[in-house]
């Protein structure tokens, strides 16, 4: 068998409840496409039965399925990167394992790619997520539109298609924290969006709690915008200007009415507020510095424990 036309890359982290249905629906959709394909499952350190299930899928279709296993959990975007490293297709499609994306929508992405686009992003219609997640996304999208050059409809949707050339460009980037849809957008010649369906999560839990989502947002903005830093520069200017006014007011007040203690507590309040702003600024600088440190250390971004690939007769182990 030569190289496949289409690669589908799926990160998997404790998804034992949905994998069986995903496998059947996806295989059926891809079988009906009429061209060669491969499915790359990247196990992102699952602790449940997912690993074993993926091995079973591989055994059922060794010529179409490959499995990449991490030694531990590195996050969805690193799992996608590892999938890209192994993907051979001319077109690479990514999707989630939890069936919130419809495998049956893949042909829509491919049709759009055939029109000459090099990145096609799914845009979830009637998004079926918890209310707080929808609000979180709305705020994120608003900030993203205003403060970054990333102009896509729905960057949170992982059902997306990329051309080989965009994948190659992404692989040439070695940043340790990244956000794949935004990275691809910034490297694409001709990106577009297409409407896709969205289902609620029927089984298993979302892997993103509030804290993890906040972290992801830092990843996004620290990687694709300097606006948070600029915001603190502007804050600095505003506070410095206001403090000149306050100083003049206090001096005039003292000259007119003599020294007095009145207003001391107001000054405390202002002071605490400013200390808060300062600490926040330090934290934001820390977010950038931490990422610089991670990149400067040049440690491997992920460790692949083993790859199941029919071309490699033995199950290879990497250390
Ligand atoms: N995922 C992963 N590693 C993680 C978290 C998630 O590989 O650390 C996978 C997960 O198995 C799923 C996809 O990324 O296939 C999206 O995760 P999830 O559905 O929990 O995200 P949500 O839909 O809540 O944004
Ligand atoms: Mg999901």
Coordinates of C-alpha atoms and ligand atoms in Angstrom, one line a residue:
X1 CA 0.0 0.0 0.0
X2 CA 1.3 3.4 -0.9
X3 CA 0.9 6.6 1.1
X4 CA -2.7 7.4 2.0
X5 CA -4.5 10.4 0.7
X6 CA -6.2 11.3 4.0
X7 CA -4.9 11.0 7.6
X8 CA -7.3 11.4 10.5
X9 CA -5.5 12.3 13.7
X10 CA -7.4 11.7 17.0
X11 CA -6.1 12.5 20.5
X12 CA -7.4 10.1 23.1
X13 CA -7.3 10.7 26.9
X14 CA -9.5 8.3 28.9
X15 CA -12.2 7.9 26.3
X16 CA -13.2 4.3 26.7
X17 CA -16.9 5.0 26.6
X18 CA -16.9 6.6 23.2
X19 CA -14.1 4.8 21.3
X20 CA -16.1 1.8 20.0
X21 CA -18.8 3.9 18.5
X22 CA -16.3 6.4 17.2
X23 CA -14.3 3.6 15.5
X24 CA -17.4 2.2 13.7
X25 CA -18.8 5.6 12.6
X26 CA -15.5 6.8 11.4
X27 CA -14.5 3.7 9.6
X28 CA -17.8 3.6 7.8
X29 CA -17.5 7.2 6.7
X30 CA -14.0 6.8 5.5
X31 CA -14.7 3.5 3.7
X32 CA -17.4 5.3 1.7
X33 CA -15.1 8.1 0.6
X34 CA -13.5 6.0 -2.1
X35 CA -9.9 7.0 -1.5
X36 CA -7.1 5.7 0.7
X37 CA -6.9 6.8 4.3
X38 CA -5.3 6.2 7.6
X39 CA -6.4 6.8 11.2
X40 CA -3.8 7.8 13.8
X41 CA -4.9 7.5 17.4
X42 CA -2.6 9.3 19.8
X43 CA -3.0 7.9 23.3
X44 CA -2.2 10.8 25.6
X45 CA -1.4 8.8 28.7
X46 CA -4.9 7.2 29.3
X47 CA -5.4 5.4 32.5
X48 CA -8.6 3.6 31.6
X49 CA -9.2 0.9 29.0
X50 CA -8.6 3.2 26.0
X51 CA -5.1 1.9 25.3
X52 CA -6.2 -1.7 25.0
X53 CA -9.2 -0.7 22.8
X54 CA -6.8 1.2 20.5
X55 CA -4.6 -1.9 20.2
X56 CA -7.7 -3.9 19.2
X57 CA -8.7 -1.4 16.5
X58 CA -5.1 -1.6 15.2
X59 CA -5.3 -5.4 15.0
X60 CA -8.6 -5.2 13.1
X61 CA -7.2 -2.8 10.4
X62 CA -3.4 -2.8 10.7
X63 CA -3.1 -1.3 7.2
X64 CA -5.3 1.7 8.0
X65 CA -4.8 2.3 11.7
X66 CA -1.7 3.4 13.6
X67 CA -1.5 4.0 17.3
X68 CA 1.0 6.3 19.0
X69 CA 1.3 6.0 22.8
X70 CA 2.7 8.7 25.0
X71 CA 4.5 7.8 28.3
X72 CA 2.2 10.2 30.1
X73 CA -0.4 13.0 29.6
X74 CA 0.9 16.0 27.6
X75 CA -2.3 17.6 26.5
X76 CA -4.5 17.5 23.4
X77 CA -2.3 19.9 21.3
X78 CA 0.9 17.9 21.9
X79 CA -1.0 14.7 21.0
X80 CA -2.0 16.4 17.7
X81 CA 1.6 17.4 17.1
X82 CA 2.8 13.8 17.5
X83 CA 0.0 12.6 15.2
X84 CA 1.2 15.2 12.6
X85 CA 4.7 13.9 12.9
X86 CA 3.5 10.4 11.8
X87 CA 0.7 11.4 9.4
X88 CA 1.4 10.6 5.8
X89 CA -1.7 11.9 4.0
X90 CA -1.9 14.8 1.6
X91 CA -4.8 16.1 3.7
X92 CA -4.8 15.7 7.5
X93 CA -8.0 16.0 9.5
X94 CA -8.1 16.3 13.2
X95 CA -11.1 15.5 15.4
X96 CA -12.0 14.8 19.1
X97 CA -12.5 11.2 20.3
X98 CA -15.6 11.9 22.3
X99 CA -18.0 12.1 19.4
X100 CA -18.9 15.8 20.0
X101 CA -17.6 16.2 16.4
X102 CA -19.5 14.1 13.7
X103 CA -17.2 11.9 11.8
X104 CA -19.8 12.1 9.0
X105 CA -18.9 15.8 8.6
X106 CA -15.4 14.9 7.3
X107 CA -16.5 14.9 3.6
X108 CA -17.7 18.6 4.1
X109 CA -14.2 19.5 5.1
X110 CA -12.7 17.6 2.2
X111 CA -15.1 19.3 -0.3
X112 CA -14.0 22.6 0.9
X113 CA -10.3 21.7 0.7
X114 CA -10.9 20.6 -2.9
X115 CA -11.9 24.3 -3.6
X116 CA -8.3 25.2 -3.0
X117 CA -8.1 26.1 0.7
X118 CA -5.1 24.9 2.7
X119 CA -6.9 25.0 6.1
X120 CA -10.5 24.4 6.7
X121 CA -11.8 24.9 10.2
X122 CA -15.1 23.5 11.4
X123 CA -17.5 26.0 12.9
X124 CA -19.8 24.4 15.4
X125 CA -23.5 25.2 14.8
X126 CA -25.7 24.9 17.8
X127 CA -22.8 24.1 20.1
X128 CA -23.9 21.6 22.7
X129 CA -21.8 22.5 25.7
X130 CA -22.4 23.6 29.3
X131 CA -23.5 27.2 29.7
X132 CA -20.3 28.3 31.5
X133 CA -18.2 26.8 28.7
X134 CA -20.2 28.8 26.1
X135 CA -19.7 32.0 28.1
X136 CA -16.1 31.3 28.5
X137 CA -15.7 30.8 24.7
X138 CA -17.7 34.0 24.0
X139 CA -15.3 36.0 26.1
X140 CA -12.3 34.3 24.7
X141 CA -13.5 34.9 21.1
X142 CA -14.2 38.5 21.8
X143 CA -10.7 39.1 23.2
X144 CA -9.2 37.1 20.4
X145 CA -10.9 39.1 17.7
X146 CA -9.8 42.3 19.2
X147 CA -6.3 41.6 20.3
X148 CA -4.9 39.0 17.8
X149 CA -4.6 38.6 14.1
X150 CA -6.3 35.2 14.3
X151 CA -9.5 35.6 12.4
X152 CA -11.4 32.4 12.3
X153 CA -15.0 31.5 13.2
X154 CA -14.5 28.9 15.9
X155 CA -11.0 28.1 17.0
X156 CA -12.2 25.8 19.8
X157 CA -13.6 23.3 17.2
X158 CA -11.1 20.5 16.6
X159 CA -12.8 19.1 13.5
X160 CA -10.4 20.7 11.0
X161 CA -8.6 19.9 7.8
X162 CA -5.0 20.9 6.9
X163 CA -2.9 20.5 3.8
X164 CA 0.4 18.7 4.0
X165 CA 2.3 21.9 3.5
X166 CA 0.6 23.6 6.5
X167 CA 1.3 20.5 8.6
X168 CA 5.0 20.7 7.6
X169 CA 5.2 24.3 8.6
X170 CA 3.6 23.4 12.0
X171 CA 6.2 20.7 12.5
X172 CA 8.9 23.2 11.9
X173 CA 7.7 25.1 15.0
X174 CA 9.1 23.8 18.2
X175 CA 7.2 25.8 20.8
X176 CA 6.4 23.8 23.9
X177 CA 2.9 25.3 24.5
X178 CA 0.8 25.9 21.5
X179 CA -2.8 26.1 20.2
X180 CA -2.9 24.1 16.9
X181 CA -5.9 25.8 15.2
X182 CA -4.3 29.3 15.7
X183 CA -0.9 28.1 14.8
X184 CA -2.2 26.6 11.6
X185 CA -4.1 29.8 10.8
X186 CA -1.0 31.9 11.2
X187 CA 0.9 29.7 8.8
X188 CA -1.8 29.1 6.2
X189 CA -2.0 30.7 2.7
X190 CA -5.7 30.4 2.3
X191 CA -7.7 29.4 5.4
X192 CA -11.5 29.2 5.6
X193 CA -14.3 27.9 7.8
X194 CA -17.2 25.5 7.1
X195 CA -20.3 24.8 9.3
X196 CA -20.2 21.5 11.1
X197 CA -22.6 19.8 13.6
X198 CA -21.9 19.5 17.3
X199 CA -23.2 16.9 19.7
X200 CA -23.2 17.0 23.5
X201 CA -20.8 14.7 25.3
X202 CA -22.8 11.5 25.7
X203 CA -20.2 9.6 27.7
X204 CA -17.2 10.3 29.9
X205 CA -16.2 13.7 31.3
X206 CA -14.8 16.8 29.6
X207 CA -11.1 16.9 30.2
X208 CA -11.2 20.6 30.8
X209 CA -12.2 22.0 34.2
X210 CA -12.1 25.8 34.8
X211 CA -8.5 25.8 35.8
X212 CA -7.3 23.9 32.7
X213 CA -9.4 26.2 30.5
X214 CA -7.8 29.3 32.0
X215 CA -4.4 27.7 31.4
X216 CA -5.3 27.1 27.8
X217 CA -6.3 30.7 27.4
X218 CA -3.0 31.8 28.7
X219 CA -1.4 29.5 26.2
X220 CA -3.4 31.0 23.5
X221 CA -2.8 34.7 24.3
X222 CA 0.9 34.3 25.4
X223 CA 1.6 32.5 22.1
X224 CA -0.4 34.7 19.7
X225 CA -0.6 38.2 21.2
X226 CA 1.4 40.7 23.2
X227 CA -1.8 42.6 24.1
X228 CA -1.7 41.5 27.8
X229 CA 1.7 43.0 28.2
X230 CA 0.7 46.2 26.4
X231 CA -2.3 46.4 28.6
X232 CA 0.0 46.7 31.6
X233 CA 2.1 49.3 29.9
X234 CA -1.0 51.4 29.3
X235 CA -2.1 50.8 32.9
X236 CA 1.3 52.1 34.0
X237 CA 0.8 55.3 32.0
X238 CA -2.7 55.9 33.2
X239 CA -1.7 55.3 36.9
X240 CA 1.3 57.6 36.6
X241 CA -0.7 60.4 35.0
X242 CA -3.5 60.1 37.7
X243 CA -1.0 60.0 40.5
X244 CA 0.4 63.4 39.3
X245 CA -3.1 64.8 39.6
X246 CA -3.5 63.2 43.1
X247 CA -0.2 64.6 44.2
X248 CA -1.1 68.2 43.1
X249 CA -4.5 67.9 44.8
X250 CA -3.0 66.7 48.1
X251 CA -0.4 69.5 48.0
X252 CA -3.0 72.2 47.4
X253 CA -5.2 70.7 50.1
X254 CA -2.3 70.8 52.5
X255 CA -1.5 74.4 51.7
X256 CA -5.1 75.5 52.1
X257 CA -6.1 73.5 55.2
X258 CA -2.9 72.4 56.8
X259 CA -1.8 68.8 57.5
X260 CA -4.6 66.4 58.4
X261 CA -5.2 62.6 58.5
X262 CA -8.5 62.7 56.5
X263 CA -8.4 60.6 53.4
X264 CA -5.7 58.2 54.7
X265 CA -8.0 55.2 54.3
X266 CA -8.9 56.2 50.8
X267 CA -5.2 56.3 50.0
X268 CA -4.9 52.8 51.5
X269 CA -7.7 51.5 49.2
X270 CA -6.0 53.0 46.2
X271 CA -2.7 51.5 47.3
X272 CA -4.1 48.0 47.7
X273 CA -5.8 48.3 44.3
X274 CA -2.5 49.3 42.7
X275 CA -0.6 46.4 44.5
X276 CA -3.2 44.1 43.1
X277 CA -2.7 45.4 39.6
X278 CA 1.1 45.2 40.0
X279 CA 0.9 41.5 41.1
X280 CA -1.4 40.7 38.2
X281 CA 1.1 42.4 35.9
X282 CA 3.9 40.3 37.4
X283 CA 1.9 37.2 36.9
X284 CA 1.3 38.0 33.3
X285 CA 5.0 38.6 32.7
X286 CA 5.6 35.3 34.4
X287 CA 3.3 33.5 31.9
X288 CA 5.5 34.8 29.1
X289 CA 8.8 34.2 30.9
X290 CA 7.7 30.6 31.9
X291 CA 7.1 29.8 28.2
X292 CA 10.4 31.3 27.2
X293 CA 12.1 29.2 29.9
X294 CA 10.3 26.0 28.6
X295 CA 11.4 26.8 25.0
X296 CA 15.0 27.7 26.0
X297 CA 15.4 24.4 27.9
X298 CA 14.7 22.5 24.6
X299 CA 13.5 19.4 26.4
X300 CA 11.5 17.0 24.3
X301 CA 7.9 18.2 24.0
X302 CA 6.6 14.6 24.5
X303 CA 8.0 11.1 24.8
X304 CA 6.5 8.4 22.6
X305 CA 6.5 5.1 24.5
X306 CA 5.5 3.0 21.5
X307 CA 4.1 3.1 18.0
X308 CA 1.9 0.4 16.5
X309 CA 2.5 0.4 12.8
X310 CA 2.2 -2.5 10.4
X311 CA 5.3 -1.3 8.5
X312 CA 7.3 -1.7 11.7
X313 CA 7.1 -5.4 12.3
X314 CA 7.9 -5.3 16.0
X315 CA 6.2 -2.9 18.4
X316 CA 8.9 -0.4 18.8
X317 CA 9.7 1.3 22.0
X318 CA 11.2 4.7 22.4
X319 CA 12.9 5.9 25.5
Ligands
LIG1 N1 -7.6 15.2 25.2 C1 -6.3 14.7 25.2 N2 -5.5 15.1 26.3 C2 -5.9 15.9 27.3 C3 -7.3 16.4 27.2 C4 -8.1 16.0 26.2 O1 -5.9 14.0 24.3 O2 -5.1 16.2 28.2 C5 -8.5 14.8 24.1 C6 -9.8 14.1 24.5 O3 -9.6 12.7 24.7 C7 -10.7 14.4 23.4 C8 -10.2 15.8 22.9 O4 -8.9 15.9 23.4 O5 -10.5 13.5 22.3 C9 -11.1 16.9 23.5 O6 -11.2 16.8 24.9 P1 -12.6 17.1 25.6 O7 -13.7 16.5 24.8 O8 -12.5 16.7 27.0 O9 -12.7 18.7 25.5 P2 -14.0 19.6 25.4 O10 -14.8 19.1 24.3 O11 -14.6 19.6 26.7 O12 -13.4 21.0 25.0
LIG2 MG1 -15.4 17.2 24.0

